[in-house]
PDB file of C-alpha atoms and ligand atoms in Angstrom:
ATOM      1  CA  UNK A1488     184.820   0.740  72.935  1.00 79.00           C
ATOM      2  CA  UNK A1489     181.304   2.112  73.283  1.00 95.00           C
ATOM      3  CA  UNK A1490     180.286   5.689  73.964  1.00 98.00           C
ATOM      4  CA  UNK A1491     179.402   5.872  77.668  1.00 98.00           C
ATOM      5  CA  UNK A1492     178.167   8.452  80.138  1.00 98.00           C
ATOM      6  CA  UNK A1493     179.540   8.833  83.627  1.00 99.00           C
ATOM      7  CA  UNK A1494     178.717  11.012  86.605  1.00 99.00           C
ATOM      8  CA  UNK A1495     181.210  13.510  88.012  1.00 99.00           C
ATOM      9  CA  UNK A1496     181.308  15.970  90.906  1.00 99.00           C
ATOM     10  CA  UNK A1497     183.725  18.862  91.298  1.00 99.00           C
ATOM     11  CA  UNK A1498     183.953  18.788  95.093  1.00 99.00           C
ATOM     12  CA  UNK A1499     183.903  21.686  97.614  1.00 99.00           C
ATOM     13  CA  UNK A1500     187.688  21.966  98.023  1.00 99.00           C
ATOM     14  CA  UNK A1501     187.941  22.618  94.271  1.00 99.00           C
ATOM     15  CA  UNK A1502     184.964  24.970  93.805  1.00 98.00           C
ATOM     16  CA  UNK A1503     186.215  26.962  96.788  1.00 98.00           C
ATOM     17  CA  UNK A1504     189.627  27.445  95.127  1.00 98.00           C
ATOM     18  CA  UNK A1505     188.004  28.451  91.795  1.00 98.00           C
ATOM     19  CA  UNK A1506     189.276  25.355  89.973  1.00 99.00           C
ATOM     20  CA  UNK A1507     186.118  24.428  88.021  1.00 98.00           C
ATOM     21  CA  UNK A1508     187.538  25.591  84.687  1.00 98.00           C
ATOM     22  CA  UNK A1509     190.950  23.971  85.171  1.00 98.00           C
ATOM     23  CA  UNK A1510     189.317  20.657  86.089  1.00 99.00           C
ATOM     24  CA  UNK A1511     186.908  20.847  83.146  1.00 99.00           C
ATOM     25  CA  UNK A1512     189.889  21.464  80.852  1.00 98.00           C
ATOM     26  CA  UNK A1513     191.401  18.158  82.052  1.00 98.00           C
ATOM     27  CA  UNK A1514     188.191  16.319  81.149  1.00 99.00           C
ATOM     28  CA  UNK A1515     187.962  17.966  77.736  1.00 98.00           C
ATOM     29  CA  UNK A1516     191.654  17.395  76.948  1.00 98.00           C
ATOM     30  CA  UNK A1517     191.050  13.688  77.642  1.00 98.00           C
ATOM     31  CA  UNK A1518     188.209  13.622  75.107  1.00 98.00           C
ATOM     32  CA  UNK A1519     185.353  13.669  77.608  1.00 99.00           C
ATOM     33  CA  UNK A1520     182.436  15.920  76.670  1.00 98.00           C
ATOM     34  CA  UNK A1521     180.496  17.760  79.390  1.00 98.00           C
ATOM     35  CA  UNK A1522     176.910  16.982  78.295  1.00 98.00           C
ATOM     36  CA  UNK A1523     175.243  18.256  81.496  1.00 98.00           C
ATOM     37  CA  UNK A1524     176.490  20.465  84.315  1.00 98.00           C
ATOM     38  CA  UNK A1525     175.042  22.458  87.212  1.00 98.00           C
ATOM     39  CA  UNK A1526     176.353  24.112  90.349  1.00 98.00           C
ATOM     40  CA  UNK A1527     174.351  23.120  93.423  1.00 98.00           C
ATOM     41  CA  UNK A1528     174.524  23.294  97.193  1.00 98.00           C
ATOM     42  CA  UNK A1529     174.018  19.719  98.366  1.00 98.00           C
ATOM     43  CA  UNK A1530     171.926  19.051 101.432  1.00 98.00           C
ATOM     44  CA  UNK A1531     173.176  16.743 104.176  1.00 98.00           C
ATOM     45  CA  UNK A1532     170.360  14.358 103.294  1.00 98.00           C
ATOM     46  CA  UNK A1533     171.419  14.229  99.623  1.00 98.00           C
ATOM     47  CA  UNK A1534     175.079  13.718 100.541  1.00 98.00           C
ATOM     48  CA  UNK A1535     174.146  10.947 102.979  1.00 98.00           C
ATOM     49  CA  UNK A1536     172.041   9.180 100.353  1.00 98.00           C
ATOM     50  CA  UNK A1537     174.596   9.665  97.597  1.00 98.00           C
ATOM     51  CA  UNK A1538     177.382   8.124  99.697  1.00 98.00           C
ATOM     52  CA  UNK A1539     175.148   5.517 101.406  1.00 98.00           C
ATOM     53  CA  UNK A1540     177.464   2.771 100.122  1.00 98.00           C
ATOM     54  CA  UNK A1541     180.118   4.119 102.542  1.00 98.00           C
ATOM     55  CA  UNK A1542     177.732   4.340 105.529  1.00 98.00           C
ATOM     56  CA  UNK A1543     179.730   1.925 107.687  1.00 98.00           C
ATOM     57  CA  UNK A1544     183.124   3.461 106.883  1.00 98.00           C
ATOM     58  CA  UNK A1545     184.797   5.630 109.552  1.00 98.00           C
ATOM     59  CA  UNK A1546     185.049   8.619 107.188  1.00 98.00           C
ATOM     60  CA  UNK A1547     181.329   8.687 106.237  1.00 98.00           C
ATOM     61  CA  UNK A1548     180.232  11.497 108.570  1.00 98.00           C
ATOM     62  CA  UNK A1549     183.193  13.701 107.745  1.00 98.00           C
ATOM     63  CA  UNK A1550     182.735  13.032 104.015  1.00 98.00           C
ATOM     64  CA  UNK A1551     179.071  14.078 104.102  1.00 98.00           C
ATOM     65  CA  UNK A1552     179.869  17.243 106.086  1.00 98.00           C
ATOM     66  CA  UNK A1553     182.612  18.094 103.584  1.00 99.00           C
ATOM     67  CA  UNK A1554     180.295  17.628 100.589  1.00 99.00           C
ATOM     68  CA  UNK A1555     177.828  20.212 101.952  1.00 98.00           C
ATOM     69  CA  UNK A1556     180.488  22.696 103.113  1.00 98.00           C
ATOM     70  CA  UNK A1557     180.530  24.648  99.804  1.00 98.00           C
ATOM     71  CA  UNK A1558     178.707  24.417  96.469  1.00 98.00           C
ATOM     72  CA  UNK A1559     179.633  21.565  94.134  1.00 99.00           C
ATOM     73  CA  UNK A1560     179.397  21.175  90.352  1.00 99.00           C
ATOM     74  CA  UNK A1561     177.606  17.994  89.279  1.00 99.00           C
ATOM     75  CA  UNK A1562     178.202  16.815  85.734  1.00 98.00           C
ATOM     76  CA  UNK A1563     177.567  14.154  83.138  1.00 99.00           C
ATOM     77  CA  UNK A1564     180.630  13.309  81.037  1.00 99.00           C
ATOM     78  CA  UNK A1565     180.313  11.458  77.737  1.00 98.00           C
ATOM     79  CA  UNK A1566     182.844   9.720  75.533  1.00 98.00           C
ATOM     80  CA  UNK A1567     184.506   6.471  74.461  1.00 98.00           C
ATOM     81  CA  UNK A1568     184.884   4.355  77.584  1.00 98.00           C
ATOM     82  CA  UNK A1569     183.989   7.429  79.654  1.00 98.00           C
ATOM     83  CA  UNK A1570     183.706   5.618  83.002  1.00 98.00           C
ATOM     84  CA  UNK A1571     187.242   4.237  83.005  1.00 98.00           C
ATOM     85  CA  UNK A1572     188.693   7.235  81.192  1.00 98.00           C
ATOM     86  CA  UNK A1573     187.308   9.579  83.838  1.00 99.00           C
ATOM     87  CA  UNK A1574     188.763   7.412  86.625  1.00 98.00           C
ATOM     88  CA  UNK A1575     192.153   7.662  84.874  1.00 98.00           C
ATOM     89  CA  UNK A1576     191.939  11.447  84.517  1.00 98.00           C
ATOM     90  CA  UNK A1577     190.936  11.754  88.197  1.00 99.00           C
ATOM     91  CA  UNK A1578     193.800   9.613  89.519  1.00 98.00           C
ATOM     92  CA  UNK A1579     193.938   7.552  92.721  1.00 98.00           C
ATOM     93  CA  UNK A1580     191.649   8.402  95.658  1.00 98.00           C
ATOM     94  CA  UNK A1581     194.661   9.437  97.745  1.00 98.00           C
ATOM     95  CA  UNK A1582     196.566  12.195  95.903  1.00 98.00           C
ATOM     96  CA  UNK A1583     199.808  10.815  97.323  1.00 98.00           C
ATOM     97  CA  UNK A1584     199.239   7.727  95.144  1.00 98.00           C
ATOM     98  CA  UNK A1585     197.954   9.574  92.052  1.00 98.00           C
ATOM     99  CA  UNK A1586     199.889   9.611  88.771  1.00 98.00           C
ATOM    100  CA  UNK A1587     201.447  12.812  87.435  1.00 98.00           C
ATOM    101  CA  UNK A1588     199.081  14.853  85.302  1.00 98.00           C
ATOM    102  CA  UNK A1589     195.924  13.573  87.011  1.00 98.00           C
ATOM    103  CA  UNK A1590     193.408  15.943  88.596  1.00 99.00           C
ATOM    104  CA  UNK A1591     193.954  14.581  92.091  1.00 99.00           C
ATOM    105  CA  UNK A1592     197.745  14.751  91.780  1.00 98.00           C
ATOM    106  CA  UNK A1593     197.580  18.389  90.656  1.00 98.00           C
ATOM    107  CA  UNK A1594     194.735  19.720  92.771  1.00 98.00           C
ATOM    108  CA  UNK A1595     193.647  17.435  95.643  1.00 99.00           C
ATOM    109  CA  UNK A1596     194.454  18.496  99.201  1.00 98.00           C
ATOM    110  CA  UNK A1597     194.091  15.119 100.957  1.00 98.00           C
ATOM    111  CA  UNK A1598     192.434  11.712 100.641  1.00 98.00           C
ATOM    112  CA  UNK A1599     189.167  13.259 101.808  1.00 98.00           C
ATOM    113  CA  UNK A1600     189.366  16.641 100.074  1.00 98.00           C
ATOM    114  CA  UNK A1601     190.297  15.140  96.745  1.00 99.00           C
ATOM    115  CA  UNK A1602     188.628  17.577  94.315  1.00 99.00           C
ATOM    116  CA  UNK A1603     186.525  15.180  92.218  1.00 99.00           C
ATOM    117  CA  UNK A1604     184.109  12.270  92.346  1.00 99.00           C
ATOM    118  CA  UNK A1605     183.637   9.874  89.433  1.00 99.00           C
ATOM    119  CA  UNK A1606     181.404   6.827  89.044  1.00 99.00           C
ATOM    120  CA  UNK A1607     183.169   3.469  89.278  1.00 98.00           C
ATOM    121  CA  UNK A1608     181.010   1.218  87.041  1.00 98.00           C
ATOM    122  CA  UNK A1609     178.165   1.341  84.481  1.00 98.00           C
ATOM    123  CA  UNK A1610     175.499   0.576  87.118  1.00 98.00           C
ATOM    124  CA  UNK A1611     176.656   3.262  89.548  1.00 98.00           C
ATOM    125  CA  UNK A1612     177.079   5.740  86.680  1.00 98.00           C
ATOM    126  CA  UNK A1613     173.432   5.258  85.639  1.00 98.00           C
ATOM    127  CA  UNK A1614     172.194   5.499  89.248  1.00 98.00           C
ATOM    128  CA  UNK A1615     174.276   8.570  90.076  1.00 98.00           C
ATOM    129  CA  UNK A1616     173.289  10.429  86.889  1.00 98.00           C
ATOM    130  CA  UNK A1617     169.606   9.759  87.637  1.00 98.00           C
ATOM    131  CA  UNK A1618     170.071  10.947  91.240  1.00 98.00           C
ATOM    132  CA  UNK A1619     170.981  14.484  90.093  1.00 98.00           C
ATOM    133  CA  UNK A1620     169.718  14.919  86.514  1.00 98.00           C
ATOM    134  CA  UNK A1621     166.525  14.426  84.553  1.00 98.00           C
ATOM    135  CA  UNK A1622     166.858  13.152  80.996  1.00 96.00           C
ATOM    136  CA  UNK A1623     165.900  16.571  79.637  1.00 97.00           C
ATOM    137  CA  UNK A1624     168.915  18.187  81.311  1.00 98.00           C
ATOM    138  CA  UNK A1625     171.400  15.982  79.442  1.00 97.00           C
ATOM    139  CA  UNK A1626     172.160  17.210  75.942  1.00 96.00           C
ATOM    140  CA  UNK A1627     174.664  15.022  74.090  1.00 94.00           C
TER     141      UNK A1627
HETATM  142  O1  CDP B1764     186.219   8.696  95.160  1.00 76.11           O
HETATM  143  P1  CDP B1764     186.776   7.300  94.974  1.00 76.11           P
HETATM  144  O2  CDP B1764     185.841   6.382  94.217  1.00 76.11           O
HETATM  145  O3  CDP B1764     188.160   7.307  94.400  1.00 76.11           O
HETATM  146  O4  CDP B1764     186.977   6.678  96.442  1.00 76.11           O
HETATM  147  P2  CDP B1764     185.949   5.895  97.407  1.00 76.11           P
HETATM  148  O5  CDP B1764     186.701   4.781  98.030  1.00 76.11           O
HETATM  149  O6  CDP B1764     184.691   5.548  96.678  1.00 76.11           O
HETATM  150  O7  CDP B1764     185.642   6.946  98.558  1.00 76.11           O
HETATM  151  C1  CDP B1764     184.711   7.999  98.351  1.00 76.11           C
HETATM  152  C2  CDP B1764     185.289   9.262  98.934  1.00 76.11           C
HETATM  153  O8  CDP B1764     185.406   9.121 100.343  1.00 76.11           O
HETATM  154  C3  CDP B1764     186.705   9.621  98.467  1.00 76.11           C
HETATM  155  O9  CDP B1764     186.752  10.232  97.199  1.00 76.11           O
HETATM  156  C4  CDP B1764     187.151  10.551  99.578  1.00 76.11           C
HETATM  157  O10 CDP B1764     186.613  11.864  99.419  1.00 76.11           O
HETATM  158  C5  CDP B1764     186.516   9.890 100.810  1.00 76.11           C
HETATM  159  N1  CDP B1764     187.470   9.015 101.518  1.00 76.11           N
HETATM  160  C6  CDP B1764     188.028   9.468 102.706  1.00 76.11           C
HETATM  161  O11 CDP B1764     187.723  10.566 103.171  1.00 76.11           O
HETATM  162  N2  CDP B1764     188.938   8.664 103.384  1.00 76.11           N
HETATM  163  C7  CDP B1764     189.275   7.456 102.896  1.00 76.11           C
HETATM  164  N3  CDP B1764     190.159   6.702 103.568  1.00 76.11           N
HETATM  165  C8  CDP B1764     188.716   6.991 101.694  1.00 76.11           C
HETATM  166  C9  CDP B1764     187.810   7.795 101.026  1.00 76.11           C
HETATM  167 MG1   MG B1765     183.974   5.666  94.730  1.00 76.11          MG
END
């Protein structure tokens, strides 16, 4: 499988509980390399644009408010099959459905406050990386 890059966010529920290091350890243990990372306070406009695909969903407003409620850590992860591998390490959207050992199983509070975001496909990974990072900020 090819070396890929994917986009990740450590969400407000996790930064608030000081879990950045524990979550990064999960990525690194799975063979994902953190090739870019910064802690930011998202604006409501950025959150709304980032999650525009969910605009019509009932949870959209609450999700955007949550994403701006505390700082987040945005990241680029690199590795063999990184997009799928990251989704596996994250676990299911709803922590109640997540496999043992996954980030969401161990750390998520609810389906909304679920500790991490990860891109779901090569196209979204490229778009999401470009939304938060310039090429110069990514050092593989
Ligand atoms: O993050 P993931 O790709 O696993 O799930 P999604 O279906 O793309 O949904 C994006 C985010 O919306 C989730 O990670 C949750 O934070 C939130 N969400 C929610 O609050 N309630 C739902 N029923 C589904 C998703
Ligand atoms: Mg998604």
